[in-house]
Amino acid sequence: MRETLASKRMIQVLIVDDEPLFRLGLAAVLAEDERLEFIVSEAGDGEVGLARIAAEEPPVVLLDLNMPRLDGHAVLRQVKERWPQIRVIVLTASDSVEDRWRAEQVGVDAFVEKRHAHAQLSALIASL
């Protein structure tokens, strides 16, 4: 039996990624979750992402590392300094050990490869 929207737990999520199709697909996958209702907002680069975080203070940010203007490492560092309560999940196509290490040093909450994001994100967000 499918839960009604009224009984779903609501979670606000900001997707910060420079790939519009990835953001769209990820938002669609989150919308299909039967346990949680995601309120999704988006940003196409790190500067816009920081502005949205300052305005909305979403509890969860899904963050790409490789973006123009302001990369994900810089965004992650600022988020953890200014809003330590915000959970940040890094989404990246890179399997770089250095990228993972740098993100962990700043306090990333989770690190997910983009190719696995659709399968893992709903459960991961629910566990935070």
mmCIF file of N, CA and C in Angstrom:
data_model
loop_
_atom_site.group_PDB
_atom_site.id
_atom_site.type_symbol
_atom_site.label_atom_id
_atom_site.label_comp_id
_atom_site.label_asym_id
_atom_site.label_seq_id
_atom_site.Cartn_x
_atom_site.Cartn_y
_atom_site.Cartn_z
ATOM 1 N N MET A 1 0.836 -1.174 0.000
ATOM 2 C CA MET A 1 0.000 0.000 0.000
ATOM 3 C C MET A 1 0.884 1.242 0.000
ATOM 4 N N ARG A 2 0.577 2.182 -0.805
ATOM 5 C CA ARG A 2 1.359 3.403 -0.942
ATOM 6 C C ARG A 2 0.988 4.415 0.136
ATOM 7 N N GLU A 3 2.003 5.029 0.744
ATOM 8 C CA GLU A 3 1.751 6.027 1.772
ATOM 9 C C GLU A 3 1.210 7.300 1.141
ATOM 10 N N THR A 4 0.415 8.033 1.873
ATOM 11 C CA THR A 4 -0.060 9.318 1.375
ATOM 12 C C THR A 4 1.013 10.361 1.621
ATOM 13 N N LEU A 5 0.920 11.476 0.889
ATOM 14 C CA LEU A 5 1.893 12.550 1.078
ATOM 15 C C LEU A 5 1.888 13.056 2.514
ATOM 16 N N ALA A 6 0.730 13.069 3.148
ATOM 17 C CA ALA A 6 0.635 13.579 4.511
ATOM 18 C C ALA A 6 1.454 12.743 5.492
ATOM 19 N N SER A 7 1.659 11.471 5.217
ATOM 20 C CA SER A 7 2.391 10.619 6.144
ATOM 21 C C SER A 7 3.875 10.499 5.810
ATOM 22 N N LYS A 8 4.300 11.108 4.730
ATOM 23 C CA LYS A 8 5.713 11.048 4.355
ATOM 24 C C LYS A 8 6.525 12.079 5.135
ATOM 25 N N ARG A 9 7.741 11.723 5.459
ATOM 26 C CA ARG A 9 8.680 12.664 6.070
ATOM 27 C C ARG A 9 9.203 13.585 4.978
ATOM 28 N N MET A 10 9.164 14.898 5.219
ATOM 29 C CA MET A 10 9.614 15.865 4.215
ATOM 30 C C MET A 10 11.063 16.260 4.483
ATOM 31 N N ILE A 11 11.858 16.303 3.413
ATOM 32 C CA ILE A 11 13.262 16.697 3.521
ATOM 33 C C ILE A 11 13.578 17.671 2.397
ATOM 34 N N GLN A 12 14.107 18.828 2.778
ATOM 35 C CA GLN A 12 14.530 19.818 1.793
ATOM 36 C C GLN A 12 15.953 19.481 1.348
ATOM 37 N N VAL A 13 16.161 19.460 0.033
ATOM 38 C CA VAL A 13 17.453 19.098 -0.547
ATOM 39 C C VAL A 13 17.824 20.126 -1.608
ATOM 40 N N LEU A 14 19.080 20.557 -1.591
ATOM 41 C CA LEU A 14 19.607 21.423 -2.643
ATOM 42 C C LEU A 14 20.598 20.612 -3.464
ATOM 43 N N ILE A 15 20.381 20.559 -4.780
ATOM 44 C CA ILE A 15 21.305 19.883 -5.697
ATOM 45 C C ILE A 15 22.176 20.955 -6.339
ATOM 46 N N VAL A 16 23.497 20.878 -6.126
ATOM 47 C CA VAL A 16 24.440 21.827 -6.718
ATOM 48 C C VAL A 16 25.312 21.056 -7.701
ATOM 49 N N ASP A 17 25.036 21.244 -8.989
ATOM 50 C CA ASP A 17 25.731 20.503 -10.047
ATOM 51 C C ASP A 17 25.615 21.302 -11.334
ATOM 52 N N ASP A 18 26.682 21.333 -12.114
ATOM 53 C CA ASP A 18 26.668 22.119 -13.352
ATOM 54 C C ASP A 18 26.044 21.390 -14.536
ATOM 55 N N GLU A 19 25.611 20.159 -14.358
ATOM 56 C CA GLU A 19 24.979 19.389 -15.433
ATOM 57 C C GLU A 19 23.460 19.410 -15.266
ATOM 58 N N PRO A 20 22.748 20.195 -16.092
ATOM 59 C CA PRO A 20 21.293 20.314 -15.936
ATOM 60 C C PRO A 20 20.554 18.983 -16.048
ATOM 61 N N LEU A 21 20.974 18.117 -16.950
ATOM 62 C CA LEU A 21 20.286 16.834 -17.102
ATOM 63 C C LEU A 21 20.484 15.936 -15.885
ATOM 64 N N PHE A 22 21.659 16.002 -15.283
ATOM 65 C CA PHE A 22 21.891 15.220 -14.062
ATOM 66 C C PHE A 22 20.994 15.729 -12.934
ATOM 67 N N ARG A 23 20.920 17.065 -12.776
ATOM 68 C CA ARG A 23 20.043 17.635 -11.742
ATOM 69 C C ARG A 23 18.598 17.212 -11.963
ATOM 70 N N LEU A 24 18.149 17.292 -13.204
ATOM 71 C CA LEU A 24 16.773 16.921 -13.543
ATOM 72 C C LEU A 24 16.502 15.450 -13.230
ATOM 73 N N GLY A 25 17.412 14.581 -13.646
ATOM 74 C CA GLY A 25 17.254 13.152 -13.396
ATOM 75 C C GLY A 25 17.269 12.819 -11.917
ATOM 76 N N LEU A 26 18.161 13.461 -11.190
ATOM 77 C CA LEU A 26 18.252 13.217 -9.755
ATOM 78 C C LEU A 26 16.985 13.685 -9.038
ATOM 79 N N ALA A 27 16.484 14.846 -9.419
ATOM 80 C CA ALA A 27 15.236 15.344 -8.824
ATOM 81 C C ALA A 27 14.083 14.386 -9.118
ATOM 82 N N ALA A 28 14.051 13.832 -10.326
ATOM 83 C CA ALA A 28 12.990 12.880 -10.695
ATOM 84 C C ALA A 28 13.081 11.606 -9.862
ATOM 85 N N VAL A 29 14.291 11.111 -9.654
ATOM 86 C CA VAL A 29 14.475 9.905 -8.835
ATOM 87 C C VAL A 29 14.034 10.167 -7.394
ATOM 88 N N LEU A 30 14.412 11.306 -6.850
ATOM 89 C CA LEU A 30 14.017 11.631 -5.479
ATOM 90 C C LEU A 30 12.498 11.766 -5.364
ATOM 91 N N ALA A 31 11.853 12.298 -6.394
ATOM 92 C CA ALA A 31 10.392 12.469 -6.383
ATOM 93 C C ALA A 31 9.658 11.133 -6.339
ATOM 94 N N GLU A 32 10.295 10.075 -6.806
ATOM 95 C CA GLU A 32 9.665 8.755 -6.840
ATOM 96 C C GLU A 32 9.746 8.001 -5.516
ATOM 97 N N ASP A 33 10.510 8.518 -4.567
ATOM 98 C CA ASP A 33 10.676 7.819 -3.298
ATOM 99 C C ASP A 33 9.331 7.684 -2.586
ATOM 100 N N GLU A 34 9.034 6.497 -2.099
ATOM 101 C CA GLU A 34 7.749 6.241 -1.455
ATOM 102 C C GLU A 34 7.752 6.549 0.041
ATOM 103 N N ARG A 35 8.932 6.666 0.645
ATOM 104 C CA ARG A 35 9.009 6.909 2.089
ATOM 105 C C ARG A 35 9.180 8.374 2.442
ATOM 106 N N LEU A 36 9.840 9.117 1.566
ATOM 107 C CA LEU A 36 10.186 10.504 1.852
ATOM 108 C C LEU A 36 9.631 11.425 0.776
ATOM 109 N N GLU A 37 9.291 12.635 1.184
ATOM 110 C CA GLU A 37 8.918 13.656 0.208
ATOM 111 C C GLU A 37 10.054 14.670 0.163
ATOM 112 N N PHE A 38 10.700 14.768 -0.978
ATOM 113 C CA PHE A 38 11.822 15.679 -1.135
ATOM 114 C C PHE A 38 11.344 17.005 -1.705
ATOM 115 N N ILE A 39 11.748 18.080 -1.053
ATOM 116 C CA ILE A 39 11.525 19.423 -1.573
ATOM 117 C C ILE A 39 12.865 19.820 -2.169
ATOM 118 N N VAL A 40 12.941 19.828 -3.496
ATOM 119 C CA VAL A 40 14.219 19.970 -4.192
ATOM 120 C C VAL A 40 14.366 21.365 -4.784
ATOM 121 N N SER A 41 15.523 21.971 -4.537
ATOM 122 C CA SER A 41 15.913 23.181 -5.250
ATOM 123 C C SER A 41 17.254 22.887 -5.907
ATOM 124 N N GLU A 42 17.630 23.722 -6.867
ATOM 125 C CA GLU A 42 18.818 23.441 -7.669
ATOM 126 C C GLU A 42 19.684 24.679 -7.834
ATOM 127 N N ALA A 43 20.968 24.424 -8.084
ATOM 128 C CA ALA A 43 21.923 25.473 -8.433
ATOM 129 C C ALA A 43 22.895 24.892 -9.445
ATOM 130 N N GLY A 44 23.237 25.681 -10.462
ATOM 131 C CA GLY A 44 24.088 25.215 -11.545
ATOM 132 C C GLY A 44 25.571 25.449 -11.358
ATOM 133 N N ASP A 45 25.962 26.117 -10.272
ATOM 134 C CA ASP A 45 27.386 26.282 -9.974
ATOM 135 C C ASP A 45 27.552 26.589 -8.490
ATOM 136 N N GLY A 46 28.791 26.626 -8.048
ATOM 137 C CA GLY A 46 29.071 26.802 -6.633
ATOM 138 C C GLY A 46 28.662 28.147 -6.070
ATOM 139 N N GLU A 47 28.816 29.219 -6.847
ATOM 140 C CA GLU A 47 28.432 30.544 -6.362
ATOM 141 C C GLU A 47 26.931 30.632 -6.125
ATOM 142 N N VAL A 48 26.159 30.162 -7.094
ATOM 143 C CA VAL A 48 24.703 30.155 -6.938
ATOM 144 C C VAL A 48 24.317 29.213 -5.800
ATOM 145 N N GLY A 49 25.022 28.094 -5.701
ATOM 146 C CA GLY A 49 24.761 27.147 -4.626
ATOM 147 C C GLY A 49 24.937 27.774 -3.250
ATOM 148 N N LEU A 50 26.030 28.507 -3.044
ATOM 149 C CA LEU A 50 26.249 29.163 -1.748
ATOM 150 C C LEU A 50 25.175 30.199 -1.454
ATOM 151 N N ALA A 51 24.759 30.938 -2.474
ATOM 152 C CA ALA A 51 23.694 31.927 -2.282
ATOM 153 C C ALA A 51 22.394 31.246 -1.860
ATOM 154 N N ARG A 52 22.089 30.133 -2.497
ATOM 155 C CA ARG A 52 20.862 29.395 -2.142
ATOM 156 C C ARG A 52 20.964 28.805 -0.737
ATOM 157 N N ILE A 53 22.142 28.302 -0.387
ATOM 158 C CA ILE A 53 22.334 27.749 0.957
ATOM 159 C C ILE A 53 22.122 28.844 2.001
ATOM 160 N N ALA A 54 22.681 30.027 1.754
ATOM 161 C CA ALA A 54 22.512 31.144 2.685
ATOM 162 C C ALA A 54 21.044 31.537 2.823
ATOM 163 N N ALA A 55 20.310 31.505 1.724
ATOM 164 C CA ALA A 55 18.902 31.912 1.742
ATOM 165 C C ALA A 55 17.980 30.840 2.315
ATOM 166 N N GLU A 56 18.258 29.571 1.999
ATOM 167 C CA GLU A 56 17.332 28.484 2.329
ATOM 168 C C GLU A 56 17.765 27.623 3.511
ATOM 169 N N GLU A 57 19.067 27.552 3.766
ATOM 170 C CA GLU A 57 19.645 26.651 4.769
ATOM 171 C C GLU A 57 19.008 25.259 4.726
ATOM 172 N N PRO A 58 19.128 24.593 3.572
ATOM 173 C CA PRO A 58 18.549 23.252 3.463
ATOM 174 C C PRO A 58 19.295 22.278 4.373
ATOM 175 N N PRO A 59 18.606 21.298 4.932
ATOM 176 C CA PRO A 59 19.300 20.340 5.797
ATOM 177 C C PRO A 59 20.257 19.427 5.049
ATOM 178 N N VAL A 60 20.024 19.247 3.721
ATOM 179 C CA VAL A 60 20.869 18.356 2.923
ATOM 180 C C VAL A 60 21.261 19.055 1.627
ATOM 181 N N VAL A 61 22.562 18.980 1.300
ATOM 182 C CA VAL A 61 23.084 19.492 0.030
ATOM 183 C C VAL A 61 23.748 18.338 -0.709
ATOM 184 N N LEU A 62 23.357 18.153 -1.964
ATOM 185 C CA LEU A 62 24.000 17.183 -2.856
ATOM 186 C C LEU A 62 24.930 17.994 -3.741
ATOM 187 N N LEU A 63 26.229 17.759 -3.646
ATOM 188 C CA LEU A 63 27.228 18.662 -4.199
ATOM 189 C C LEU A 63 28.194 17.973 -5.150
ATOM 190 N N ASP A 64 28.279 18.501 -6.367
ATOM 191 C CA ASP A 64 29.288 18.060 -7.332
ATOM 192 C C ASP A 64 30.612 18.729 -6.968
ATOM 193 N N LEU A 65 31.722 18.080 -7.236
ATOM 194 C CA LEU A 65 33.028 18.677 -6.952
ATOM 195 C C LEU A 65 33.561 19.512 -8.105
ATOM 196 N N ASN A 66 33.376 19.043 -9.321
ATOM 197 C CA ASN A 66 33.970 19.703 -10.484
ATOM 198 C C ASN A 66 32.948 20.593 -11.173
ATOM 199 N N MET A 67 33.010 21.898 -10.837
ATOM 200 C CA MET A 67 32.087 22.879 -11.402
ATOM 201 C C MET A 67 32.840 24.144 -11.767
ATOM 202 N N PRO A 68 32.285 24.922 -12.682
ATOM 203 C CA PRO A 68 32.903 26.203 -13.021
ATOM 204 C C PRO A 68 32.666 27.235 -11.915
ATOM 205 N N ARG A 69 33.394 28.316 -11.984
ATOM 206 C CA ARG A 69 33.286 29.474 -11.091
ATOM 207 C C ARG A 69 33.748 29.187 -9.669
ATOM 208 N N LEU A 70 33.115 28.292 -8.968
ATOM 209 C CA LEU A 70 33.505 27.941 -7.605
ATOM 210 C C LEU A 70 33.313 26.441 -7.464
ATOM 211 N N ASP A 71 34.411 25.721 -7.267
ATOM 212 C CA ASP A 71 34.296 24.255 -7.270
ATOM 213 C C ASP A 71 33.699 23.722 -5.972
ATOM 214 N N GLY A 72 33.356 22.451 -6.000
ATOM 215 C CA GLY A 72 32.697 21.824 -4.869
ATOM 216 C C GLY A 72 33.525 21.791 -3.599
ATOM 217 N N HIS A 73 34.847 21.699 -3.723
ATOM 218 C CA HIS A 73 35.695 21.701 -2.526
ATOM 219 C C HIS A 73 35.557 23.027 -1.783
ATOM 220 N N ALA A 74 35.563 24.138 -2.533
ATOM 221 C CA ALA A 74 35.418 25.459 -1.911
ATOM 222 C C ALA A 74 34.036 25.621 -1.286
ATOM 223 N N VAL A 75 33.015 25.138 -1.970
ATOM 224 C CA VAL A 75 31.653 25.211 -1.431
ATOM 225 C C VAL A 75 31.556 24.379 -0.153
ATOM 226 N N LEU A 76 32.055 23.164 -0.192
ATOM 227 C CA LEU A 76 32.016 22.280 0.974
ATOM 228 C C LEU A 76 32.695 22.929 2.176
ATOM 229 N N ARG A 77 33.860 23.492 1.964
ATOM 230 C CA ARG A 77 34.609 24.130 3.050
ATOM 231 C C ARG A 77 33.781 25.262 3.679
ATOM 232 N N GLN A 78 33.185 26.113 2.830
ATOM 233 C CA GLN A 78 32.395 27.232 3.352
ATOM 234 C C GLN A 78 31.130 26.763 4.070
ATOM 235 N N VAL A 79 30.485 25.747 3.520
ATOM 236 C CA VAL A 79 29.270 25.228 4.163
ATOM 237 C C VAL A 79 29.601 24.692 5.545
ATOM 238 N N LYS A 80 30.649 23.902 5.661
ATOM 239 C CA LYS A 80 30.990 23.297 6.950
ATOM 240 C C LYS A 80 31.471 24.338 7.963
ATOM 241 N N GLU A 81 32.058 25.443 7.489
ATOM 242 C CA GLU A 81 32.469 26.516 8.396
ATOM 243 C C GLU A 81 31.272 27.340 8.864
ATOM 244 N N ARG A 82 30.369 27.675 7.940
ATOM 245 C CA ARG A 82 29.257 28.588 8.244
ATOM 246 C C ARG A 82 27.988 27.888 8.728
ATOM 247 N N TRP A 83 27.733 26.690 8.234
ATOM 248 C CA TRP A 83 26.508 25.951 8.567
ATOM 249 C C TRP A 83 26.863 24.494 8.889
ATOM 250 N N PRO A 84 27.523 24.235 9.993
ATOM 251 C CA PRO A 84 27.978 22.868 10.282
ATOM 252 C C PRO A 84 26.838 21.856 10.430
ATOM 253 N N GLN A 85 25.628 22.329 10.674
ATOM 254 C CA GLN A 85 24.487 21.424 10.820
ATOM 255 C C GLN A 85 23.997 20.871 9.483
ATOM 256 N N ILE A 86 24.382 21.491 8.375
ATOM 257 C CA ILE A 86 23.942 21.029 7.055
ATOM 258 C C ILE A 86 24.724 19.780 6.671
ATOM 259 N N ARG A 87 24.000 18.761 6.238
ATOM 260 C CA ARG A 87 24.616 17.511 5.774
ATOM 261 C C ARG A 87 24.964 17.668 4.301
ATOM 262 N N VAL A 88 26.203 17.358 3.954
ATOM 263 C CA VAL A 88 26.655 17.478 2.569
ATOM 264 C C VAL A 88 27.049 16.104 2.046
ATOM 265 N N ILE A 89 26.419 15.734 0.941
ATOM 266 C CA ILE A 89 26.760 14.502 0.237
ATOM 267 C C ILE A 89 27.433 14.911 -1.061
ATOM 268 N N VAL A 90 28.675 14.531 -1.222
ATOM 269 C CA VAL A 90 29.400 14.833 -2.455
ATOM 270 C C VAL A 90 29.034 13.795 -3.503
ATOM 271 N N LEU A 91 28.661 14.289 -4.681
ATOM 272 C CA LEU A 91 28.378 13.445 -5.845
ATOM 273 C C LEU A 91 29.420 13.776 -6.894
ATOM 274 N N THR A 92 30.131 12.781 -7.368
ATOM 275 C CA THR A 92 31.164 13.072 -8.354
ATOM 276 C C THR A 92 31.353 11.914 -9.322
ATOM 277 N N ALA A 93 31.776 12.260 -10.519
ATOM 278 C CA ALA A 93 32.116 11.243 -11.513
ATOM 279 C C ALA A 93 33.555 10.779 -11.311
ATOM 280 N N SER A 94 34.304 11.511 -10.507
ATOM 281 C CA SER A 94 35.709 11.203 -10.251
ATOM 282 C C SER A 94 35.838 10.089 -9.217
ATOM 283 N N ASP A 95 36.780 9.199 -9.447
ATOM 284 C CA ASP A 95 37.081 8.190 -8.429
ATOM 285 C C ASP A 95 38.428 8.508 -7.769
ATOM 286 N N SER A 96 38.786 9.785 -7.774
ATOM 287 C CA SER A 96 40.051 10.246 -7.239
ATOM 288 C C SER A 96 40.122 10.070 -5.721
ATOM 289 N N VAL A 97 41.163 9.403 -5.279
ATOM 290 C CA VAL A 97 41.403 9.230 -3.849
ATOM 291 C C VAL A 97 41.673 10.589 -3.213
ATOM 292 N N GLU A 98 42.372 11.463 -3.932
ATOM 293 C CA GLU A 98 42.667 12.794 -3.404
ATOM 294 C C GLU A 98 41.387 13.603 -3.194
ATOM 295 N N ASP A 99 40.447 13.542 -4.153
ATOM 296 C CA ASP A 99 39.174 14.254 -3.991
ATOM 297 C C ASP A 99 38.443 13.771 -2.748
ATOM 298 N N ARG A 100 38.399 12.479 -2.564
ATOM 299 C CA ARG A 100 37.717 11.905 -1.391
ATOM 300 C C ARG A 100 38.418 12.351 -0.107
ATOM 301 N N TRP A 101 39.740 12.283 -0.086
ATOM 302 C CA TRP A 101 40.512 12.670 1.090
ATOM 303 C C TRP A 101 40.269 14.138 1.433
ATOM 304 N N ARG A 102 40.333 15.017 0.414
ATOM 305 C CA ARG A 102 40.112 16.452 0.653
ATOM 306 C C ARG A 102 38.724 16.709 1.223
ATOM 307 N N ALA A 103 37.724 16.033 0.681
ATOM 308 C CA ALA A 103 36.348 16.209 1.164
ATOM 309 C C ALA A 103 36.212 15.707 2.605
ATOM 310 N N GLU A 104 36.841 14.594 2.909
ATOM 311 C CA GLU A 104 36.773 14.042 4.264
ATOM 312 C C GLU A 104 37.458 14.957 5.274
ATOM 313 N N GLN A 105 38.542 15.618 4.878
ATOM 314 C CA GLN A 105 39.255 16.522 5.775
ATOM 315 C C GLN A 105 38.389 17.698 6.205
ATOM 316 N N VAL A 106 37.464 18.099 5.357
ATOM 317 C CA VAL A 106 36.602 19.245 5.648
ATOM 318 C C VAL A 106 35.319 18.814 6.366
ATOM 319 N N GLY A 107 35.013 17.532 6.354
ATOM 320 C CA GLY A 107 33.852 17.050 7.085
ATOM 321 C C GLY A 107 32.659 16.641 6.251
ATOM 322 N N VAL A 108 32.898 16.191 5.026
ATOM 323 C CA VAL A 108 31.795 15.712 4.189
ATOM 324 C C VAL A 108 31.045 14.599 4.927
ATOM 325 N N ASP A 109 29.741 14.554 4.746
ATOM 326 C CA ASP A 109 28.936 13.545 5.433
ATOM 327 C C ASP A 109 28.872 12.230 4.675
ATOM 328 N N ALA A 110 28.975 12.290 3.359
ATOM 329 C CA ALA A 110 28.984 11.072 2.538
ATOM 330 C C ALA A 110 29.559 11.416 1.171
ATOM 331 N N PHE A 111 30.057 10.409 0.501
ATOM 332 C CA PHE A 111 30.711 10.555 -0.798
ATOM 333 C C PHE A 111 30.130 9.475 -1.704
ATOM 334 N N VAL A 112 29.471 9.868 -2.799
ATOM 335 C CA VAL A 112 28.809 8.913 -3.688
ATOM 336 C C VAL A 112 29.250 9.166 -5.124
ATOM 337 N N GLU A 113 29.642 8.108 -5.809
ATOM 338 C CA GLU A 113 29.955 8.239 -7.233
ATOM 339 C C GLU A 113 28.653 8.438 -7.996
ATOM 340 N N LYS A 114 28.669 9.341 -8.965
ATOM 341 C CA LYS A 114 27.446 9.668 -9.704
ATOM 342 C C LYS A 114 26.794 8.446 -10.335
ATOM 343 N N ARG A 115 27.584 7.508 -10.783
ATOM 344 C CA ARG A 115 26.994 6.339 -11.447
ATOM 345 C C ARG A 115 26.160 5.497 -10.481
ATOM 346 N N HIS A 116 26.374 5.664 -9.168
ATOM 347 C CA HIS A 116 25.601 4.927 -8.164
ATOM 348 C C HIS A 116 24.565 5.810 -7.460
ATOM 349 N N ALA A 117 24.541 7.082 -7.800
ATOM 350 C CA ALA A 117 23.714 8.035 -7.055
ATOM 351 C C ALA A 117 22.241 7.673 -7.054
ATOM 352 N N HIS A 118 21.701 7.332 -8.203
ATOM 353 C CA HIS A 118 20.266 7.060 -8.280
ATOM 354 C C HIS A 118 19.851 5.889 -7.396
ATOM 355 N N ALA A 119 20.719 4.915 -7.251
ATOM 356 C CA ALA A 119 20.390 3.730 -6.454
ATOM 357 C C ALA A 119 20.573 3.962 -4.952
ATOM 358 N N GLN A 120 21.472 4.865 -4.572
ATOM 359 C CA GLN A 120 21.855 4.988 -3.165
ATOM 360 C C GLN A 120 21.285 6.190 -2.425
ATOM 361 N N LEU A 121 20.920 7.248 -3.126
ATOM 362 C CA LEU A 121 20.672 8.512 -2.444
ATOM 363 C C LEU A 121 19.494 8.542 -1.488
ATOM 364 N N SER A 122 18.362 8.042 -1.866
ATOM 365 C CA SER A 122 17.193 8.130 -0.981
ATOM 366 C C SER A 122 17.469 7.495 0.376
ATOM 367 N N ALA A 123 18.003 6.299 0.370
ATOM 368 C CA ALA A 123 18.303 5.611 1.628
ATOM 369 C C ALA A 123 19.386 6.345 2.413
ATOM 370 N N LEU A 124 20.387 6.861 1.716
ATOM 371 C CA LEU A 124 21.467 7.584 2.379
ATOM 372 C C LEU A 124 20.942 8.854 3.044
ATOM 373 N N ILE A 125 20.134 9.623 2.338
ATOM 374 C CA ILE A 125 19.577 10.853 2.906
ATOM 375 C C ILE A 125 18.700 10.525 4.111
ATOM 376 N N ALA A 126 17.898 9.497 4.011
ATOM 377 C CA ALA A 126 17.023 9.107 5.120
ATOM 378 C C ALA A 126 17.824 8.736 6.362
ATOM 379 N N SER A 127 19.038 8.229 6.174
ATOM 380 C CA SER A 127 19.857 7.801 7.311
ATOM 381 C C SER A 127 20.609 8.945 7.984
ATOM 382 N N LEU A 128 20.663 10.103 7.362
ATOM 383 C CA LEU A 128 21.421 11.228 7.942
ATOM 384 C C LEU A 128 20.679 11.892 9.089
#
